[in-house]
Amino acid sequence: MAHDTTEIYVRDLSEESAADWLASVFEDLDQVQEAPIVTYEGQYDGEAVPVQITERVKNGPYTSIWFNAPRLPWDGIQECARAAHEVLGGEVLCYLNQAKEPWRMLRMEEGEMERVDERTLDDF
């Protein structure tokens, strides 16, 4: 069965800090895989939520947090990005999943939200 997925990118975030945030969001968070991709699994509303954490995606300063579950604590990717930004404090990016503009992203930075073009981001 295919799952819905949600991915956000957080600037200058260590795997440990990402795991700490995830532990505050999900019940019973455990690391279930260390290599080749660090994977954690937590519980949300009685269902398993696998989460992969990859530091330095695209050789840049961002850490990918990829949720592989159909149900999450947020009503969408923008709310997930906002929640991460509020708790972690750093810049957060996420794709807006627009078929006509697949490069369009949302950036949360210093409490502000703006739409950006992935192609213009120097270090993404």
PDB file of C-alpha atoms in Angstrom:
ATOM      1  CA  MET A   1       0.000   0.000   0.000  1.00  0.00           C
ATOM      2  CA  ALA A   2       1.401   3.380  -0.981  1.00  0.00           C
ATOM      3  CA  HIS A   3       1.652   6.029   1.678  1.00  0.00           C
ATOM      4  CA  ASP A   4       1.345   9.751   1.479  1.00  0.00           C
ATOM      5  CA  THR A   5       4.661  11.383   2.235  1.00  0.00           C
ATOM      6  CA  THR A   6       5.648  14.748   3.635  1.00  0.00           C
ATOM      7  CA  GLU A   7       9.167  16.187   3.485  1.00  0.00           C
ATOM      8  CA  ILE A   8      10.593  19.328   5.010  1.00  0.00           C
ATOM      9  CA  TYR A   9      14.113  20.721   4.960  1.00  0.00           C
ATOM     10  CA  VAL A  10      15.579  22.451   8.020  1.00  0.00           C
ATOM     11  CA  ARG A  11      18.731  24.538   7.774  1.00  0.00           C
ATOM     12  CA  ASP A  12      21.714  23.577   9.961  1.00  0.00           C
ATOM     13  CA  LEU A  13      19.856  20.876  11.891  1.00  0.00           C
ATOM     14  CA  SER A  14      21.629  17.866  13.379  1.00  0.00           C
ATOM     15  CA  GLU A  15      20.066  14.435  13.375  1.00  0.00           C
ATOM     16  CA  GLU A  16      20.020  14.535  17.191  1.00  0.00           C
ATOM     17  CA  SER A  17      18.068  17.804  17.257  1.00  0.00           C
ATOM     18  CA  ALA A  18      15.643  16.453  14.662  1.00  0.00           C
ATOM     19  CA  ALA A  19      15.118  13.319  16.765  1.00  0.00           C
ATOM     20  CA  ASP A  20      14.510  15.434  19.883  1.00  0.00           C
ATOM     21  CA  TRP A  21      11.801  17.376  18.044  1.00  0.00           C
ATOM     22  CA  LEU A  22      10.242  14.178  16.714  1.00  0.00           C
ATOM     23  CA  ALA A  23      10.196  12.710  20.239  1.00  0.00           C
ATOM     24  CA  SER A  24       8.093  15.695  21.328  1.00  0.00           C
ATOM     25  CA  VAL A  25       5.643  15.090  18.465  1.00  0.00           C
ATOM     26  CA  PHE A  26       5.279  11.293  18.347  1.00  0.00           C
ATOM     27  CA  GLU A  27       4.792   8.656  21.024  1.00  0.00           C
ATOM     28  CA  ASP A  28       7.336   5.874  21.511  1.00  0.00           C
ATOM     29  CA  LEU A  29       9.921   7.253  19.083  1.00  0.00           C
ATOM     30  CA  ASP A  30      12.745   4.768  18.433  1.00  0.00           C
ATOM     31  CA  GLN A  31      15.581   4.639  15.959  1.00  0.00           C
ATOM     32  CA  VAL A  32      14.930   1.569  13.792  1.00  0.00           C
ATOM     33  CA  GLN A  33      17.697   1.918  11.206  1.00  0.00           C
ATOM     34  CA  GLU A  34      21.091   3.582  11.250  1.00  0.00           C
ATOM     35  CA  ALA A  35      22.357   2.994   7.702  1.00  0.00           C
ATOM     36  CA  PRO A  36      22.142   3.713   4.871  1.00  0.00           C
ATOM     37  CA  ILE A  37      19.454   6.213   5.948  1.00  0.00           C
ATOM     38  CA  VAL A  38      18.760   7.062   9.578  1.00  0.00           C
ATOM     39  CA  THR A  39      15.171   6.038  10.230  1.00  0.00           C
ATOM     40  CA  TYR A  40      13.012   6.544  13.289  1.00  0.00           C
ATOM     41  CA  GLU A  41       9.555   5.248  13.968  1.00  0.00           C
ATOM     42  CA  GLY A  42       7.007   6.795  16.269  1.00  0.00           C
ATOM     43  CA  GLN A  43       3.302   6.432  16.894  1.00  0.00           C
ATOM     44  CA  TYR A  44       0.571   8.881  16.016  1.00  0.00           C
ATOM     45  CA  ASP A  45      -3.043   8.108  16.787  1.00  0.00           C
ATOM     46  CA  GLY A  46      -2.216   4.411  17.153  1.00  0.00           C
ATOM     47  CA  GLU A  47      -0.411   4.127  13.809  1.00  0.00           C
ATOM     48  CA  ALA A  48       3.290   3.736  13.029  1.00  0.00           C
ATOM     49  CA  VAL A  49       4.994   6.739  11.451  1.00  0.00           C
ATOM     50  CA  PRO A  50       8.388   6.034   9.839  1.00  0.00           C
ATOM     51  CA  VAL A  51      10.579   9.145   9.563  1.00  0.00           C
ATOM     52  CA  GLN A  52      13.861   9.352   7.678  1.00  0.00           C
ATOM     53  CA  ILE A  53      16.447  11.985   8.575  1.00  0.00           C
ATOM     54  CA  THR A  54      19.164  12.891   6.084  1.00  0.00           C
ATOM     55  CA  GLU A  55      21.700  15.575   6.913  1.00  0.00           C
ATOM     56  CA  ARG A  56      23.325  17.767   4.238  1.00  0.00           C
ATOM     57  CA  VAL A  57      20.905  16.976   1.419  1.00  0.00           C
ATOM     58  CA  LYS A  58      22.212  17.985  -2.007  1.00  0.00           C
ATOM     59  CA  ASN A  59      25.519  18.759  -0.212  1.00  0.00           C
ATOM     60  CA  GLY A  60      23.901  21.841   1.288  1.00  0.00           C
ATOM     61  CA  PRO A  61      23.172  23.044   4.794  1.00  0.00           C
ATOM     62  CA  TYR A  62      19.701  21.448   4.973  1.00  0.00           C
ATOM     63  CA  THR A  63      18.542  18.337   6.784  1.00  0.00           C
ATOM     64  CA  SER A  64      15.655  16.444   5.225  1.00  0.00           C
ATOM     65  CA  ILE A  65      12.933  15.115   7.520  1.00  0.00           C
ATOM     66  CA  TRP A  66      10.780  12.747   5.478  1.00  0.00           C
ATOM     67  CA  PHE A  67       7.561  11.378   6.975  1.00  0.00           C
ATOM     68  CA  ASN A  68       6.215   8.226   5.296  1.00  0.00           C
ATOM     69  CA  ALA A  69       2.679   7.916   6.646  1.00  0.00           C
ATOM     70  CA  PRO A  70      -0.811   8.869   5.517  1.00  0.00           C
ATOM     71  CA  ARG A  71      -1.750  10.543   8.809  1.00  0.00           C
ATOM     72  CA  LEU A  72       0.343  13.083  10.677  1.00  0.00           C
ATOM     73  CA  PRO A  73      -0.334  15.538  13.522  1.00  0.00           C
ATOM     74  CA  TRP A  74      -0.572  18.422  11.029  1.00  0.00           C
ATOM     75  CA  ASP A  75      -3.226  19.234   8.431  1.00  0.00           C
ATOM     76  CA  GLY A  76      -0.665  19.577   5.667  1.00  0.00           C
ATOM     77  CA  ILE A  77       2.915  20.224   4.747  1.00  0.00           C
ATOM     78  CA  GLN A  78       2.693  23.962   5.469  1.00  0.00           C
ATOM     79  CA  GLU A  79       1.518  23.318   9.033  1.00  0.00           C
ATOM     80  CA  CYS A  80       4.304  20.764   9.468  1.00  0.00           C
ATOM     81  CA  ALA A  81       6.877  23.305   8.253  1.00  0.00           C
ATOM     82  CA  ARG A  82       5.435  25.985  10.520  1.00  0.00           C
ATOM     83  CA  ALA A  83       5.512  23.657  13.557  1.00  0.00           C
ATOM     84  CA  ALA A  84       9.137  22.710  12.867  1.00  0.00           C
ATOM     85  CA  HIS A  85      10.105  26.360  12.464  1.00  0.00           C
ATOM     86  CA  GLU A  86       8.383  27.378  15.702  1.00  0.00           C
ATOM     87  CA  VAL A  87      10.103  24.676  17.750  1.00  0.00           C
ATOM     88  CA  LEU A  88      13.492  24.426  16.028  1.00  0.00           C
ATOM     89  CA  GLY A  89      13.844  28.124  15.222  1.00  0.00           C
ATOM     90  CA  GLY A  90      15.754  27.650  11.982  1.00  0.00           C
ATOM     91  CA  GLU A  91      14.841  28.200   8.371  1.00  0.00           C
ATOM     92  CA  VAL A  92      12.456  25.547   7.025  1.00  0.00           C
ATOM     93  CA  LEU A  93      11.658  24.790   3.390  1.00  0.00           C
ATOM     94  CA  CYS A  94       9.005  22.566   1.842  1.00  0.00           C
ATOM     95  CA  TYR A  95       7.713  21.993  -1.664  1.00  0.00           C
ATOM     96  CA  LEU A  96       4.230  23.272  -2.413  1.00  0.00           C
ATOM     97  CA  ASN A  97       3.467  20.297  -4.700  1.00  0.00           C
ATOM     98  CA  GLN A  98       2.186  22.405  -7.564  1.00  0.00           C
ATOM     99  CA  ALA A  99       2.136  20.395 -10.797  1.00  0.00           C
ATOM    100  CA  LYS A 100       2.632  23.446 -13.026  1.00  0.00           C
ATOM    101  CA  GLU A 101       5.478  24.840 -10.876  1.00  0.00           C
ATOM    102  CA  PRO A 102       7.243  21.872  -9.219  1.00  0.00           C
ATOM    103  CA  TRP A 103      10.178  24.095  -8.212  1.00  0.00           C
ATOM    104  CA  ARG A 104       7.974  26.333  -6.020  1.00  0.00           C
ATOM    105  CA  MET A 105       8.773  26.098  -2.301  1.00  0.00           C
ATOM    106  CA  LEU A 106       7.596  27.686   0.905  1.00  0.00           C
ATOM    107  CA  ARG A 107      10.252  29.175   3.181  1.00  0.00           C
ATOM    108  CA  MET A 108       9.676  29.828   6.878  1.00  0.00           C
ATOM    109  CA  GLU A 109      12.346  32.091   8.320  1.00  0.00           C
ATOM    110  CA  GLU A 110      12.379  34.416  11.335  1.00  0.00           C
ATOM    111  CA  GLY A 111       8.640  33.916  11.801  1.00  0.00           C
ATOM    112  CA  GLU A 112       7.862  34.945   8.221  1.00  0.00           C
ATOM    113  CA  MET A 113       6.575  32.819   5.388  1.00  0.00           C
ATOM    114  CA  GLU A 114       7.343  33.388   1.704  1.00  0.00           C
ATOM    115  CA  ARG A 115       7.177  31.498  -1.578  1.00  0.00           C
ATOM    116  CA  VAL A 116      10.546  30.910  -3.236  1.00  0.00           C
ATOM    117  CA  ASP A 117      11.865  29.306  -6.406  1.00  0.00           C
ATOM    118  CA  GLU A 118      14.137  26.347  -5.660  1.00  0.00           C
ATOM    119  CA  ARG A 119      16.243  27.250  -8.705  1.00  0.00           C
ATOM    120  CA  THR A 120      17.229  30.563  -7.119  1.00  0.00           C
ATOM    121  CA  LEU A 121      18.384  29.094  -3.812  1.00  0.00           C
ATOM    122  CA  ASP A 122      22.177  29.128  -3.833  1.00  0.00           C
ATOM    123  CA  ASP A 123      22.805  26.395  -1.299  1.00  0.00           C
ATOM    124  CA  PHE A 124      19.861  24.054  -1.686  1.00  0.00           C
TER     125      PHE A 124
END
